[in-house]
Short mmCIF file of C-alpha atoms and ligand atoms in Angstrom, two decimals:
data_model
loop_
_atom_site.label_atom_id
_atom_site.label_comp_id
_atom_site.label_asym_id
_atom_site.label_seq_id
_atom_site.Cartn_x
_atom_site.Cartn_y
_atom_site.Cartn_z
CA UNK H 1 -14.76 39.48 59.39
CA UNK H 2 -13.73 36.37 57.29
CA UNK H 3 -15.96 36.25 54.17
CA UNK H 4 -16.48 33.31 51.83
CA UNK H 5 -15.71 33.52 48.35
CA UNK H 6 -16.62 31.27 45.61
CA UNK H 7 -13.84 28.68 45.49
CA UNK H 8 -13.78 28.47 49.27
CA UNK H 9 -17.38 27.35 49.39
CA UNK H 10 -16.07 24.85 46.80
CA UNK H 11 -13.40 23.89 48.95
CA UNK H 12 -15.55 23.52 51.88
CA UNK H 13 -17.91 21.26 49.66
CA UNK H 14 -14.70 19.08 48.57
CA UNK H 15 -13.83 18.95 52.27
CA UNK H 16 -17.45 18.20 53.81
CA UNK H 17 -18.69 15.42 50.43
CA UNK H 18 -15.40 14.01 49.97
CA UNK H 19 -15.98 10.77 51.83
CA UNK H 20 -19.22 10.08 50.31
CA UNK H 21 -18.88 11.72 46.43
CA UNK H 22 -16.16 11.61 43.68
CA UNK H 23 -14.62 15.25 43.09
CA UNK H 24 -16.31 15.05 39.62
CA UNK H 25 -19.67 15.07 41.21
CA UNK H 26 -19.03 17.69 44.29
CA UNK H 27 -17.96 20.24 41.09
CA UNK H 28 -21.52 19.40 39.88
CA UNK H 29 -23.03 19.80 42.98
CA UNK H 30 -21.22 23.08 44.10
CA UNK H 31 -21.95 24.42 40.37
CA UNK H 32 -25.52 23.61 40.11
CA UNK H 33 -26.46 25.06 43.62
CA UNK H 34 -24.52 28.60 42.36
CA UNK H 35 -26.99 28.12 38.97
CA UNK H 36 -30.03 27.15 40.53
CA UNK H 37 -29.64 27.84 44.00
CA UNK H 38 -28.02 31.66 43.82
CA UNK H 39 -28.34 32.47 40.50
CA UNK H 40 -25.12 32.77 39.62
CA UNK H 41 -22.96 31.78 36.24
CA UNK H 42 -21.02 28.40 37.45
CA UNK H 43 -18.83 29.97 34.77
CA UNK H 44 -18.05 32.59 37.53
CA UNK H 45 -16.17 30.40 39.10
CA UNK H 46 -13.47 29.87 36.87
CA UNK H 47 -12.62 33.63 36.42
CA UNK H 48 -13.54 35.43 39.32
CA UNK H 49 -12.63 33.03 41.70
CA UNK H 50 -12.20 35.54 44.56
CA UNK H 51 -15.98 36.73 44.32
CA UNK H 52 -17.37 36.96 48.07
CA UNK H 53 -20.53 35.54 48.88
CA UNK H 54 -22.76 37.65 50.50
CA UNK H 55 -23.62 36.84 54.35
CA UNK H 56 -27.12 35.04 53.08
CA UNK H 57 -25.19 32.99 50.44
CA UNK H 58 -22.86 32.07 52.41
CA UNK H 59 -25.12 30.99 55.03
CA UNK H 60 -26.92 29.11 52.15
CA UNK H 61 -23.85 27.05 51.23
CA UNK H 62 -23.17 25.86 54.06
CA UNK H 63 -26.85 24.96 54.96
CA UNK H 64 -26.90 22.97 51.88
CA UNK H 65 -23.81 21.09 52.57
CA UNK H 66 -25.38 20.41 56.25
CA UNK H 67 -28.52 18.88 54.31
CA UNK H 68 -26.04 17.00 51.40
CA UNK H 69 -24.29 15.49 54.01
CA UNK H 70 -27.48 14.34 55.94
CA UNK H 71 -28.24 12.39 52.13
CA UNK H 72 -30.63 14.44 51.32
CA UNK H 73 -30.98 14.83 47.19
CA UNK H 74 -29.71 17.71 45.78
CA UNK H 75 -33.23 18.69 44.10
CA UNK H 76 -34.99 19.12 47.28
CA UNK H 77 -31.90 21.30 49.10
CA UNK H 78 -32.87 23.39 45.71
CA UNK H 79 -36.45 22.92 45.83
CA UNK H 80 -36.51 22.28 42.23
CA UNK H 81 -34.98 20.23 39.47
CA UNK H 82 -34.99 19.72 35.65
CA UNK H 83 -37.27 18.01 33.07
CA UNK H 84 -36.13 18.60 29.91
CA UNK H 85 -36.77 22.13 28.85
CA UNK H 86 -38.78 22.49 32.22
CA UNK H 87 -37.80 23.80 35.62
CA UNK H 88 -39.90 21.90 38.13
CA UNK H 89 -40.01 22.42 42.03
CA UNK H 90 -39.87 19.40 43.67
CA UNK H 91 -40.36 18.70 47.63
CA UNK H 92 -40.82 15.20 49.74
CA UNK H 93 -44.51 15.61 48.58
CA UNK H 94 -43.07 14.05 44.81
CA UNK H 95 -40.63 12.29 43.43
CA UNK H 96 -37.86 13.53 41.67
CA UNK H 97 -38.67 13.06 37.78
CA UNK H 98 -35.87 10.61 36.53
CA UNK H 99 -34.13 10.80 33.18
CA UNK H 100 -36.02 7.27 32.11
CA UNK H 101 -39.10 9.48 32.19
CA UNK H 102 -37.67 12.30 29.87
CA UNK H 103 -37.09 8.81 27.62
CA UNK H 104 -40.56 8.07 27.99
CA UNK H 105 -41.74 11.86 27.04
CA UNK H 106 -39.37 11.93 23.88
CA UNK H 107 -41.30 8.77 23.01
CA UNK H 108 -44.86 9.90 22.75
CA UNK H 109 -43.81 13.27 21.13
CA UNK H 110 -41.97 11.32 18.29
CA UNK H 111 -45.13 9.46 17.53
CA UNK H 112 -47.19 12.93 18.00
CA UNK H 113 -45.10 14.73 16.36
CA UNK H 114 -47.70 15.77 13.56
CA UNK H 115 -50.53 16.06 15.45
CA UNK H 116 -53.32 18.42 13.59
CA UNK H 117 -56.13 17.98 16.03
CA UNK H 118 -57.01 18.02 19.51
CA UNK H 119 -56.00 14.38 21.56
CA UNK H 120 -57.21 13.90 25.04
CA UNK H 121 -54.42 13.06 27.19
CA UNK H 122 -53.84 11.75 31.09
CA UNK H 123 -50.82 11.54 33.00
CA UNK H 124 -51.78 8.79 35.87
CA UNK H 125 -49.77 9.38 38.63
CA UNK H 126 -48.73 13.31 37.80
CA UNK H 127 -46.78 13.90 40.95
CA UNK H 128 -44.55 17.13 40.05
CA UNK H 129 -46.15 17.20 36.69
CA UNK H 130 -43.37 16.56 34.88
CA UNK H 131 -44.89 14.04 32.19
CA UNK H 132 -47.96 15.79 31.61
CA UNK H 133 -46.51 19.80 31.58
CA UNK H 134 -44.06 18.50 29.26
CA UNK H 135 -46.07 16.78 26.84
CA UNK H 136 -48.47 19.94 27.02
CA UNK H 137 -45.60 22.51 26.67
CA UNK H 138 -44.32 20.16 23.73
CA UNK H 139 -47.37 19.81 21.78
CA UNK H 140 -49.63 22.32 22.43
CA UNK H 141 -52.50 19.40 20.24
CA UNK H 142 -52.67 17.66 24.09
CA UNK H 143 -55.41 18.78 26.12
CA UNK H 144 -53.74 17.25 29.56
CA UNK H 145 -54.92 16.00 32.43
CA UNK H 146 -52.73 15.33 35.57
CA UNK H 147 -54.45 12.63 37.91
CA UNK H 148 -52.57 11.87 41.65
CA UNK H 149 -54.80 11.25 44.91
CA UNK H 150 -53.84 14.06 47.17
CA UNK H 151 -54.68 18.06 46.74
CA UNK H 152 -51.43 18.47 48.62
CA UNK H 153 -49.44 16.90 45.18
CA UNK H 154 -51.71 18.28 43.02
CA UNK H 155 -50.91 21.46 44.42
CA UNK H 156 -47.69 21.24 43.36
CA UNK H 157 -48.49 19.92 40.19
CA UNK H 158 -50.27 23.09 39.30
CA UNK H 159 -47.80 25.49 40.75
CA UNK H 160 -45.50 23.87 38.49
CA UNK H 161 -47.98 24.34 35.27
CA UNK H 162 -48.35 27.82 35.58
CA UNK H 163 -44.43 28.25 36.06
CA UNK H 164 -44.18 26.40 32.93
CA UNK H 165 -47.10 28.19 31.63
CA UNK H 166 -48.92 25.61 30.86
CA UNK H 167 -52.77 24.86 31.34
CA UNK H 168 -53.57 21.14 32.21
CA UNK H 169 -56.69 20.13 34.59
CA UNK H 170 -55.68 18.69 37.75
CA UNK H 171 -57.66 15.51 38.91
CA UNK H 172 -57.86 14.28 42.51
CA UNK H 173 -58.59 10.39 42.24
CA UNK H 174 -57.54 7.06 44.12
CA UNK H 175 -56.79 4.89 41.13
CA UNK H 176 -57.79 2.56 43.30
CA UNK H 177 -61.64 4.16 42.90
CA UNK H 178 -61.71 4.60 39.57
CA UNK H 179 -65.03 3.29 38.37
CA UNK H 180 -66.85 6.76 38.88
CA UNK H 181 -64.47 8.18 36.85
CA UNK H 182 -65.00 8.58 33.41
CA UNK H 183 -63.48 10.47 30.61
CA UNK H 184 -62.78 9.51 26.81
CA UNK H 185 -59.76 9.70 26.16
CA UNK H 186 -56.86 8.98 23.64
CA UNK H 187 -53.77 8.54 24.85
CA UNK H 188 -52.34 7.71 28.51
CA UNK H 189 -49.01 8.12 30.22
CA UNK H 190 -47.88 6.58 33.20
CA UNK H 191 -45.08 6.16 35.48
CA UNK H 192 -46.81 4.26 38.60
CA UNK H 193 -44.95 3.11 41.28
CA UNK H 194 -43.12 -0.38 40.44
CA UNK H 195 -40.17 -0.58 42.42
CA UNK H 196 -41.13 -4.03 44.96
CA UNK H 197 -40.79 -3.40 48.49
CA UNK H 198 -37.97 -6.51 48.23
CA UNK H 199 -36.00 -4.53 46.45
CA UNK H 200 -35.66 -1.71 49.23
CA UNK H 201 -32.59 -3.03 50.10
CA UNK H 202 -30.69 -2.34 46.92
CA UNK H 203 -32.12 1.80 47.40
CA UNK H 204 -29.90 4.42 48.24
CA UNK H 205 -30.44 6.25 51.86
CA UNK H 206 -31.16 9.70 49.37
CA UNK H 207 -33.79 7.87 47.87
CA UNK H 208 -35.12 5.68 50.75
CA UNK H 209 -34.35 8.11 53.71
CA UNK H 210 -36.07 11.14 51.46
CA UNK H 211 -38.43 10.53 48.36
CA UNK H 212 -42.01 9.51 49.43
CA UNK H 213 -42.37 5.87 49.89
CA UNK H 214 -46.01 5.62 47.98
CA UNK H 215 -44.55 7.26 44.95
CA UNK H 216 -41.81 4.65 44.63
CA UNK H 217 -42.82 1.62 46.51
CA UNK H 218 -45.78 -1.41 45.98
CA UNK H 219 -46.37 -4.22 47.44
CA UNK H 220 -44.55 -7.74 46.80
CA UNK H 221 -47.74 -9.37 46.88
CA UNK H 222 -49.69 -7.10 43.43
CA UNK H 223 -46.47 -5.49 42.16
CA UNK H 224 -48.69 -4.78 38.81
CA UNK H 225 -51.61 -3.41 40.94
CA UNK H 226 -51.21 -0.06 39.19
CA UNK H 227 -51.04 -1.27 35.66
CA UNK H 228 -53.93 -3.44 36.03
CA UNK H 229 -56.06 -0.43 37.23
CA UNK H 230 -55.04 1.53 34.72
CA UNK H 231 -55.53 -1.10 32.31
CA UNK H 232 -59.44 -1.20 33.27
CA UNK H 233 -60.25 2.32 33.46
CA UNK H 234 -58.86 2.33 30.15
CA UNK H 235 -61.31 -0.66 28.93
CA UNK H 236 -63.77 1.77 29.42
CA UNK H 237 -62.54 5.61 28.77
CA UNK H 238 -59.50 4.54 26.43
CA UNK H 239 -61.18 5.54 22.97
CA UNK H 240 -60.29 2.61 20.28
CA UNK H 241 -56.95 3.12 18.91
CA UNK H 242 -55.50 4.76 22.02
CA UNK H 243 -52.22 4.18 23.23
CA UNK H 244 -51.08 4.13 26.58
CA UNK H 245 -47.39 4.69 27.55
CA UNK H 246 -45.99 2.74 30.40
CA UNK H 247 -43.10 3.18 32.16
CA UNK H 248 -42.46 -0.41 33.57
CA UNK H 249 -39.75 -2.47 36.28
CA UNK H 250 -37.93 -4.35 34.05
CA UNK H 251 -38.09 -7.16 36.73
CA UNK H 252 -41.70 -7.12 35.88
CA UNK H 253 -41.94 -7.25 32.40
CA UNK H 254 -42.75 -10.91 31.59
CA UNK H 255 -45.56 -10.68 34.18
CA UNK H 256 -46.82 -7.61 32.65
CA UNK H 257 -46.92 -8.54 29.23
CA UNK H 258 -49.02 -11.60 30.51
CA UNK H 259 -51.17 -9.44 32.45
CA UNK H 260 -51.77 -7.55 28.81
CA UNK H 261 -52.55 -10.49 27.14
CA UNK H 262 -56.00 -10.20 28.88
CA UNK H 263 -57.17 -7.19 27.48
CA UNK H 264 -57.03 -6.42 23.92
CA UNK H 265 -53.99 -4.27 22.89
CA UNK H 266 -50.80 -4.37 20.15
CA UNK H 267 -47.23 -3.84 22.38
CA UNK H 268 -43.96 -2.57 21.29
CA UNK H 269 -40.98 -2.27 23.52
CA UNK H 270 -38.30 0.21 24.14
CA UNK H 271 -35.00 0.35 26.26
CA UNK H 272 -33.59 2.43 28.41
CA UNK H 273 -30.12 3.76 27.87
CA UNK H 274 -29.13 0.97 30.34
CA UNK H 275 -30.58 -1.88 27.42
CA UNK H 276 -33.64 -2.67 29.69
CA UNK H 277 -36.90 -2.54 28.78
CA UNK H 278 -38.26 0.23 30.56
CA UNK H 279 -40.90 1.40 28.67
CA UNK H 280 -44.25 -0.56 26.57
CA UNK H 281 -46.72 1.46 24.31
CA UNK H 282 -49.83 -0.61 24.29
CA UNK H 283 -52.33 0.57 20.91
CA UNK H 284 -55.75 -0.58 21.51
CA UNK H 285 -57.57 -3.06 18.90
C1 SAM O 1 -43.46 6.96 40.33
S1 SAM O 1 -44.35 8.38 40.86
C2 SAM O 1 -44.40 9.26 39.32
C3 SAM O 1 -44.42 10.75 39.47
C4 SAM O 1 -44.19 11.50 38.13
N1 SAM O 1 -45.21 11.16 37.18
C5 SAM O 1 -42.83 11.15 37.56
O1 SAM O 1 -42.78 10.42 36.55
O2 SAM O 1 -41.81 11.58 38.12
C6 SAM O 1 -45.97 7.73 41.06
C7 SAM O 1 -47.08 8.71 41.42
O3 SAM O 1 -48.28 7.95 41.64
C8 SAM O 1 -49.01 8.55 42.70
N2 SAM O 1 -49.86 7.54 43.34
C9 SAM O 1 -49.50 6.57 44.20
N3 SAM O 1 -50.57 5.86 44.58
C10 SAM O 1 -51.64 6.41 43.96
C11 SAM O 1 -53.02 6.13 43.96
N4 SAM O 1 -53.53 5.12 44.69
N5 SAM O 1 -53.84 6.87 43.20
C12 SAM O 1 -53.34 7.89 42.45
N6 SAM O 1 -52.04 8.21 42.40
C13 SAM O 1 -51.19 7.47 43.15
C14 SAM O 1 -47.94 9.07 43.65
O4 SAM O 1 -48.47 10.09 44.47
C15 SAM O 1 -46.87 9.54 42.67
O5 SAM O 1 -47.03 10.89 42.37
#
């Protein structure tokens, strides 16, 4: 019976993602689904080339090609991605945590970084967690909590706390509702969703075709809907002082900043490694 071995599933990912992927990234692709998806040393495949598969690995490669071809994003094949010193599972319930939002992370713990006492913190918009487990794992000072609207995400988002082991509390709210809710709190991080449905058309089919729509997507008409809420719930449960963290659309920034103007907050800046400006701390008069 003809058996796979390692560098024939990576020939048979060169030969199935070769019209859609440069070889550089297939060799990623094929190595990180040996790491993450059969726990084996990518390394493996440089001196023991002629390893065989087993029957359910081998099956599993080729699955995963099936599903890479289809556009699907590598993190869900896996069920579970990366976050800086964090392994997250992801699935279409969340979007994939991007590396602008590790930027965003790195931020707040460089201006936490000597923390001696307690600090109330919310991650609006927790999806997988990432944000929020991080900052909690980092900087054990935060008391976190993760806020999305469905139990479904939030299920998720505690799955991946405990794997982390991390304890944050898990809120299910509609920012949309937020009046009820109240909490004082000190500092807030968000990453709401800010990509206009105009710009759709510039999205990848692995993105579009795959990552869910209300994580990414809001409407032409109140692109800044989520920052304004955000912005009043924090009138009122932001203590004074507090900073919020935003991770913004760059498109959007001039509007933003003029939508800040209205409340009563000091802004700084920062890029992203592409020289946009993708994040804004806001500290509170
Ligand atoms: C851009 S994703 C960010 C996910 C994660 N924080 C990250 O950075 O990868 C935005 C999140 O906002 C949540 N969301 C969308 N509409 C919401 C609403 N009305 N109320 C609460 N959360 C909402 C989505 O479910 C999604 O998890």
């Amino acid at each position: 019976m003809f058996v796979m071995t390692l560098r024939e599933g990576q020939e048979h990912f060169k030969a199935g993602l070769g019209g859609f992927f440069q070889s550089s990234e297939i060799d990623f692709y094929y190595k990180t689904l040996l790491k993450d998806g059969l726990n084996r040393d990518p390394i493996q495949l440089s001196i023991e080339p002629w390893v065989e598969l087993t029957s359910e690995e081998e099956f599993f490669v080729k699955e995963s090609l099936s599903k890479l071809i289809a556009h699907q994003p590598l993190q869900y094949v896996l069920g579970k991605t990366h976050f800086r010193d964090l392994t997250l599972k992801v699935d279409k319930r969340v979007l994939i945590p991007r590396p602008e939002t590790e930027e965003m992370v790195e931020w707040v713990l460089e201006d936490f970084k000597k923390l001696n006492q307690k600090l109330r913190l919310i991650d609006m918009g927790t999806g997988s967690g990432c944000i929020g487990i991080a900052l909690a794992k980092a900087q054990p000072y935060f008391s976190v909590f993760a806020l999305d609207k469905d139990v479904d995400i939030l299920d998720l988002t505690a799955e991946n706390a405990k794997l982390n082991g991390v304890q944050i509390k898990c809120i299910e709210q509609d920012m949309n509702q937020m009046n009820t809710l109240k909490l004082k709190i000190d500092v807030i991080v968000s990453n709401p969703p800010y990509v206009m449905l105009s710009e759709q058309n510039q999205m990848k089919s692995n993105v579009l075709d795959y990552e869910p729509h209300q994580a990414i997507f809001i409407s032409n008409k109140d692109p800044l809907l989520f920052y304004r809420l955000i912005l009043e719930f924090a009138a009122d449960n932001l203590k004074p002082k507090g900073f919020i963290y935003f991770e913004i659309n760059p498109l959007l920034l001039k509007e933003l900043k003029d939508l800040i103007i209205s409340f009563s907050y000091i802004v700084f800046e920062r890029l992203d490694i592409f020289k946009k400006v993708r994040m804004l701390r806001l500290q509170k008069k």
